[in-house]
Coordinates of C-alpha atoms and ligand atoms in Angstrom, one line a residue:
M1 CA 14.7 92.9 19.4
P2 CA 15.1 96.0 21.5
E3 CA 11.8 97.8 21.7
G4 CA 11.3 101.6 22.0
D5 CA 11.6 101.5 25.8
T6 CA 15.0 99.9 25.6
I7 CA 16.3 102.4 23.2
F8 CA 14.9 105.2 25.3
R9 CA 16.7 103.9 28.4
T10 CA 19.9 103.4 26.5
A11 CA 19.7 107.0 25.2
R12 CA 19.2 108.3 28.7
N13 CA 22.1 106.3 30.1
L14 CA 24.4 107.4 27.2
G15 CA 23.2 111.0 27.8
R16 CA 24.4 110.9 31.4
A17 CA 27.8 109.8 30.3
L18 CA 28.3 112.0 27.2
I19 CA 26.1 115.1 27.2
G20 CA 27.8 118.4 27.8
E21 CA 31.3 116.9 27.7
P22 CA 33.9 117.4 25.0
V23 CA 34.6 114.2 23.0
T24 CA 38.2 113.2 23.3
L25 CA 38.2 110.3 20.8
F26 CA 35.9 108.9 18.1
R27 CA 36.6 105.6 16.4
S28 CA 34.5 103.4 14.1
T29 CA 34.9 100.3 12.0
Y30 CA 32.5 101.9 9.4
P31 CA 34.5 103.6 6.7
L32 CA 31.8 106.3 6.1
L33 CA 31.9 107.3 9.8
T34 CA 35.7 107.2 9.8
R35 CA 35.9 109.4 6.7
F36 CA 33.4 111.9 8.3
N37 CA 35.5 112.0 11.4
D38 CA 38.7 112.6 9.3
D39 CA 37.1 115.5 7.5
T40 CA 35.3 117.0 10.5
P41 CA 37.0 115.6 13.7
L42 CA 34.5 114.9 16.4
A43 CA 37.2 115.1 19.1
G44 CA 36.9 118.5 20.6
Q45 CA 33.2 118.8 19.9
I46 CA 30.6 118.6 22.6
V47 CA 27.7 116.1 22.7
D48 CA 24.7 118.4 22.8
R49 CA 21.8 116.0 22.9
I50 CA 21.0 112.3 22.7
E51 CA 17.5 111.3 21.6
A52 CA 15.6 108.0 21.1
R53 CA 13.4 108.2 18.1
G54 CA 11.4 104.9 17.9
K55 CA 14.1 102.3 17.6
W56 CA 16.7 104.8 16.4
M57 CA 19.2 106.6 18.6
L58 CA 20.4 110.1 17.6
I59 CA 23.6 111.6 19.0
Y60 CA 23.9 115.3 18.3
F61 CA 27.4 116.8 18.1
S62 CA 28.1 120.5 18.5
G63 CA 29.6 120.7 15.0
G64 CA 26.2 119.9 13.5
G65 CA 26.7 116.2 12.8
I66 CA 24.1 113.8 14.1
L67 CA 25.0 110.1 14.5
A68 CA 22.0 108.0 13.9
S69 CA 22.2 104.3 14.9
H70 CA 19.7 101.5 14.8
L71 CA 20.3 98.5 17.0
L72 CA 18.2 96.0 15.1
M73 CA 18.4 92.6 16.9
N74 CA 21.7 92.4 18.5
G75 CA 23.2 95.9 18.8
R76 CA 24.1 97.2 22.2
W77 CA 25.6 100.4 23.6
H78 CA 27.7 100.0 26.7
I79 CA 29.3 102.7 28.9
Y80 CA 32.6 102.0 30.6
R81 CA 35.0 104.0 32.7
H82 CA 38.5 104.1 31.2
G83 CA 40.4 101.0 31.9
E84 CA 37.2 99.0 32.7
R85 CA 37.0 95.6 31.0
W86 CA 34.5 95.4 28.1
Q87 CA 31.8 92.8 28.5
L88 CA 31.7 91.9 24.8
P89 CA 34.6 90.9 22.5
R90 CA 36.5 93.7 20.8
F91 CA 35.7 92.4 17.3
H92 CA 32.0 93.3 18.0
M93 CA 33.0 96.9 18.5
R94 CA 31.6 99.2 15.8
I95 CA 31.8 102.7 17.3
V96 CA 33.6 104.2 20.3
I97 CA 33.0 107.7 21.7
E98 CA 35.2 108.8 24.5
N99 CA 35.3 111.7 26.9
A100 CA 37.6 112.4 29.9
Q101 CA 35.6 110.1 32.1
Y102 CA 33.8 107.5 29.9
Q103 CA 33.9 105.3 26.9
A104 CA 30.6 104.7 25.1
V105 CA 31.0 101.6 22.9
G106 CA 28.5 100.5 20.3
F107 CA 28.7 96.8 19.8
R108 CA 27.3 95.0 16.8
V109 CA 25.4 98.2 15.9
P110 CA 24.4 97.2 12.4
V111 CA 23.2 100.6 11.1
A112 CA 25.1 103.8 11.8
E113 CA 25.0 106.9 9.7
M114 CA 26.2 110.5 10.1
H115 CA 23.5 113.1 9.3
T116 CA 22.9 116.8 9.2
A117 CA 19.6 118.2 10.6
R118 CA 18.4 118.5 7.0
S119 CA 19.3 114.9 5.8
L120 CA 17.8 113.6 9.0
E121 CA 14.5 115.3 8.3
R122 CA 14.5 113.6 4.9
H123 CA 15.4 110.2 6.1
P124 CA 12.7 107.7 4.9
R125 CA 13.0 105.4 7.9
I126 CA 13.9 107.5 10.9
P127 CA 10.5 108.4 12.5
R128 CA 9.4 112.0 12.8
P129 CA 9.4 113.3 16.4
Q130 CA 5.6 113.7 16.4
N131 CA 5.3 109.9 15.6
D132 CA 7.4 108.8 18.5
L133 CA 5.4 107.2 21.3
L134 CA 7.9 108.1 24.0
G135 CA 8.7 111.6 22.6
P136 CA 7.3 114.8 24.1
D137 CA 5.9 115.8 20.7
L138 CA 3.6 112.9 20.0
D139 CA 0.4 114.1 18.3
L140 CA -2.4 111.7 19.1
N141 CA -4.9 113.0 16.5
S142 CA -2.5 112.7 13.6
A143 CA -1.4 109.2 14.9
V144 CA -5.1 108.2 14.7
Q145 CA -5.3 109.6 11.2
R146 CA -2.2 107.7 10.1
F147 CA -3.7 104.5 11.5
Q148 CA -7.1 105.1 9.8
A149 CA -5.3 105.5 6.5
H150 CA -4.5 101.8 6.6
P151 CA -8.0 100.3 7.2
R152 CA -7.2 96.9 5.9
D153 CA -4.1 96.2 8.0
A154 CA -4.5 94.0 11.1
I155 CA -4.3 96.0 14.3
A156 CA -1.2 94.1 15.4
D157 CA 0.7 94.7 12.1
A158 CA -0.2 98.4 12.2
L159 CA 1.1 98.7 15.7
L160 CA 4.5 97.4 14.5
D161 CA 4.6 99.8 11.5
Q162 CA 7.2 102.3 12.7
S163 CA 6.0 104.8 10.1
L164 CA 2.6 105.1 11.8
L165 CA 3.8 105.0 15.4
A166 CA 7.4 104.6 16.5
G167 CA 8.4 102.5 19.5
V168 CA 6.2 99.4 19.6
G169 CA 8.0 96.1 19.2
N170 CA 6.7 92.6 19.1
V171 CA 6.2 92.1 22.9
F172 CA 4.4 95.3 23.4
K173 CA 2.2 94.7 20.3
S174 CA 0.5 91.7 21.9
E175 CA 0.3 93.3 25.3
I176 CA -1.3 96.5 24.0
C177 CA -4.0 94.5 22.2
F178 CA -4.7 92.5 25.3
V179 CA -4.9 95.5 27.6
C180 CA -7.3 97.2 25.2
G181 CA -9.4 94.0 24.8
L182 CA -8.8 94.2 21.0
N183 CA -8.4 91.1 18.8
P184 CA -5.0 91.5 17.1
F185 CA -6.3 90.2 13.8
R186 CA -9.0 92.8 13.5
A187 CA -8.7 95.3 10.7
V188 CA -7.8 98.8 11.7
G189 CA -10.8 100.0 9.7
T190 CA -13.2 98.3 12.1
L191 CA -12.0 100.6 15.0
T192 CA -13.8 103.8 15.8
D193 CA -11.6 106.9 16.1
D194 CA -12.1 106.7 19.9
E195 CA -11.0 103.1 20.0
S196 CA -7.9 103.9 17.9
A197 CA -7.1 106.9 20.1
S198 CA -7.5 104.8 23.3
M199 CA -5.3 102.1 21.8
I200 CA -2.5 104.6 21.1
A201 CA -2.9 106.2 24.5
T202 CA -2.5 102.7 26.1
A203 CA 0.5 102.0 24.0
R204 CA 2.1 105.2 25.2
K205 CA 1.2 104.5 28.8
L206 CA 2.7 100.9 28.7
L207 CA 5.9 102.1 27.1
R208 CA 6.2 105.0 29.5
A209 CA 5.8 102.8 32.5
N210 CA 8.8 100.9 31.2
V211 CA 11.1 103.8 31.0
L212 CA 10.6 105.1 34.6
E213 CA 13.8 105.5 36.5
D214 CA 13.3 102.4 38.5
S215 CA 12.3 100.1 35.6
G216 CA 14.7 97.4 34.8
D217 CA 15.4 95.8 31.4
L218 CA 12.4 93.5 31.8
I219 CA 9.2 94.6 30.1
V220 CA 6.5 94.8 32.7
T221 CA 2.8 95.1 31.7
Y222 CA 1.3 92.8 34.3
R223 CA 2.1 93.4 38.0
G224 CA 0.1 90.6 39.6
Q225 CA 1.9 89.2 42.6
Q226 CA 5.4 90.4 42.5
R227 CA 7.1 93.8 42.6
R228 CA 8.7 94.9 39.4
T229 CA 12.1 94.8 41.2
T230 CA 11.8 91.1 41.8
H231 CA 14.5 89.2 39.9
N232 CA 12.3 86.7 38.2
S233 CA 14.1 84.3 35.8
D234 CA 10.9 84.0 33.7
P235 CA 10.5 87.2 31.7
T236 CA 6.8 86.2 30.9
A237 CA 5.9 86.5 34.6
S238 CA 5.5 90.2 34.2
L239 CA 3.4 90.0 31.0
W240 CA -0.2 89.4 30.2
V241 CA 0.0 87.2 27.2
Y242 CA 3.3 87.4 25.4
G243 CA 5.2 84.1 25.5
R244 CA 2.3 82.4 27.4
N245 CA 0.9 80.1 24.8
G246 CA -1.5 77.5 26.4
E247 CA -1.2 79.1 29.8
P248 CA -4.4 80.4 31.5
C249 CA -5.3 84.0 30.9
R250 CA -4.6 86.1 33.9
R251 CA -8.1 87.7 33.6
C252 CA -10.4 84.9 32.6
G253 CA -8.5 81.6 32.7
E254 CA -9.0 80.8 29.0
A255 CA -5.9 79.3 27.3
I256 CA -3.7 82.0 25.7
R257 CA -3.2 81.4 22.0
R258 CA -0.3 82.0 19.7
R259 CA -0.1 82.5 15.9
I260 CA 2.3 83.8 13.3
Q261 CA 1.0 87.0 11.9
G262 CA 1.8 89.5 9.2
G263 CA 4.3 89.8 6.3
D264 CA 7.3 89.6 8.6
A265 CA 5.9 86.4 10.2
R266 CA 6.0 87.8 13.8
V267 CA 4.4 85.8 16.6
T268 CA 1.3 87.1 18.2
F269 CA -0.3 86.1 21.5
W270 CA -3.9 86.7 22.6
C271 CA -6.8 85.5 24.7
P272 CA -9.7 84.5 22.6
R273 CA -12.2 85.2 25.3
C274 CA -10.9 88.7 26.4
Q275 CA -10.1 89.7 22.9
P276 CA -13.0 88.4 20.8
M277 CA -13.6 89.3 17.2
P278 CA -16.6 91.6 17.0
D279 CA -19.7 89.9 15.3
G280 CA -19.5 89.8 11.6
V281 CA -15.7 90.3 11.4
E282 CA -13.7 87.5 10.0
I283 CA -10.2 86.6 11.0
D284 CA -8.1 86.4 7.9
G285 CA -5.2 84.0 7.4
Ligands
ZN1 ZN1 -8.9 86.2 29.0

C-alpha cells in the first residue's frame, strides 16, 4: 500500500513532467473520464498543478477540471519519454496524459474521478488540505482536536484514519508509535493534548524525512548503521519495528511483537518494553 510519502513523491515527479505544458493527448479506459474528455477536451489545456492529498493525487487542468486518483494497493504512475518501452503491460493502463515530451501513464489506478473545485471540496473521502500531514496547510491544533474527538479508538487505528490525518499508512503507523514511546493499543482518550500534538508532529517529521529529494522508495525511520542510500535488500533494515517480529528492539533488546489490530485487521508491531501500557490501562482485544 503506497503511503502518503510515496504519493507525495509520485506527485512531485509527475509535476516535473507535466506542469506548465499543454496536454497533447488524454486517454482512459474509464468511460466517465473518456466522456468528460469528449465534452471538454483536455488536449490543449495546461496542467496547472499536481497535488498529493493524503493518498489521493490531484491533477489540476487549466480548464477547471481536476483529476483525482487514488492508487490503493497496486496503482502506479509512470513517466516515459515518447517511444520508451512501458515497464508494465498495456492492459494495466487506465489513464494516459501526454505532452510534447512525456507520457504519464496510470497503471492499475483503481479510482479516478474528474472533479471541479466545488465537487472536490464536497468529496467525502478526499482529505481537506489542512488535514494533510505533508501539506503546507496542516493545522496541528485542529488535528489534535479531531483525534480527541475519538477517545475510544486505539492510537494506531486513529493514525490510519485518513479523515483525522491524511498520509499515514500501516508501516508509518507502527514506526510513529515506537518513536513516540506510545503503546499502539492505548486509547486516544488516555493521551494528553501535548502527547497528541507531539505524536502528530512526529508523524509529520517522519513522513517529511521520506519525501526529501534524496529519499528513495524505501521508508526510512531508523538510520542505525547504514546510509539511507545503501541498497539493502531487506526493507526492514531501515525501520524500528515494522516487519521485525521476534527480533531484538534496536533500543532495548526486547523481542518486537506483532499483532493484528483494528476493524481492517492491519498488522501492528511494537516493543513491549519501550512502549508500555500506562498503569491502569487495559489492552483491549
Ligand atoms: Zn524496546
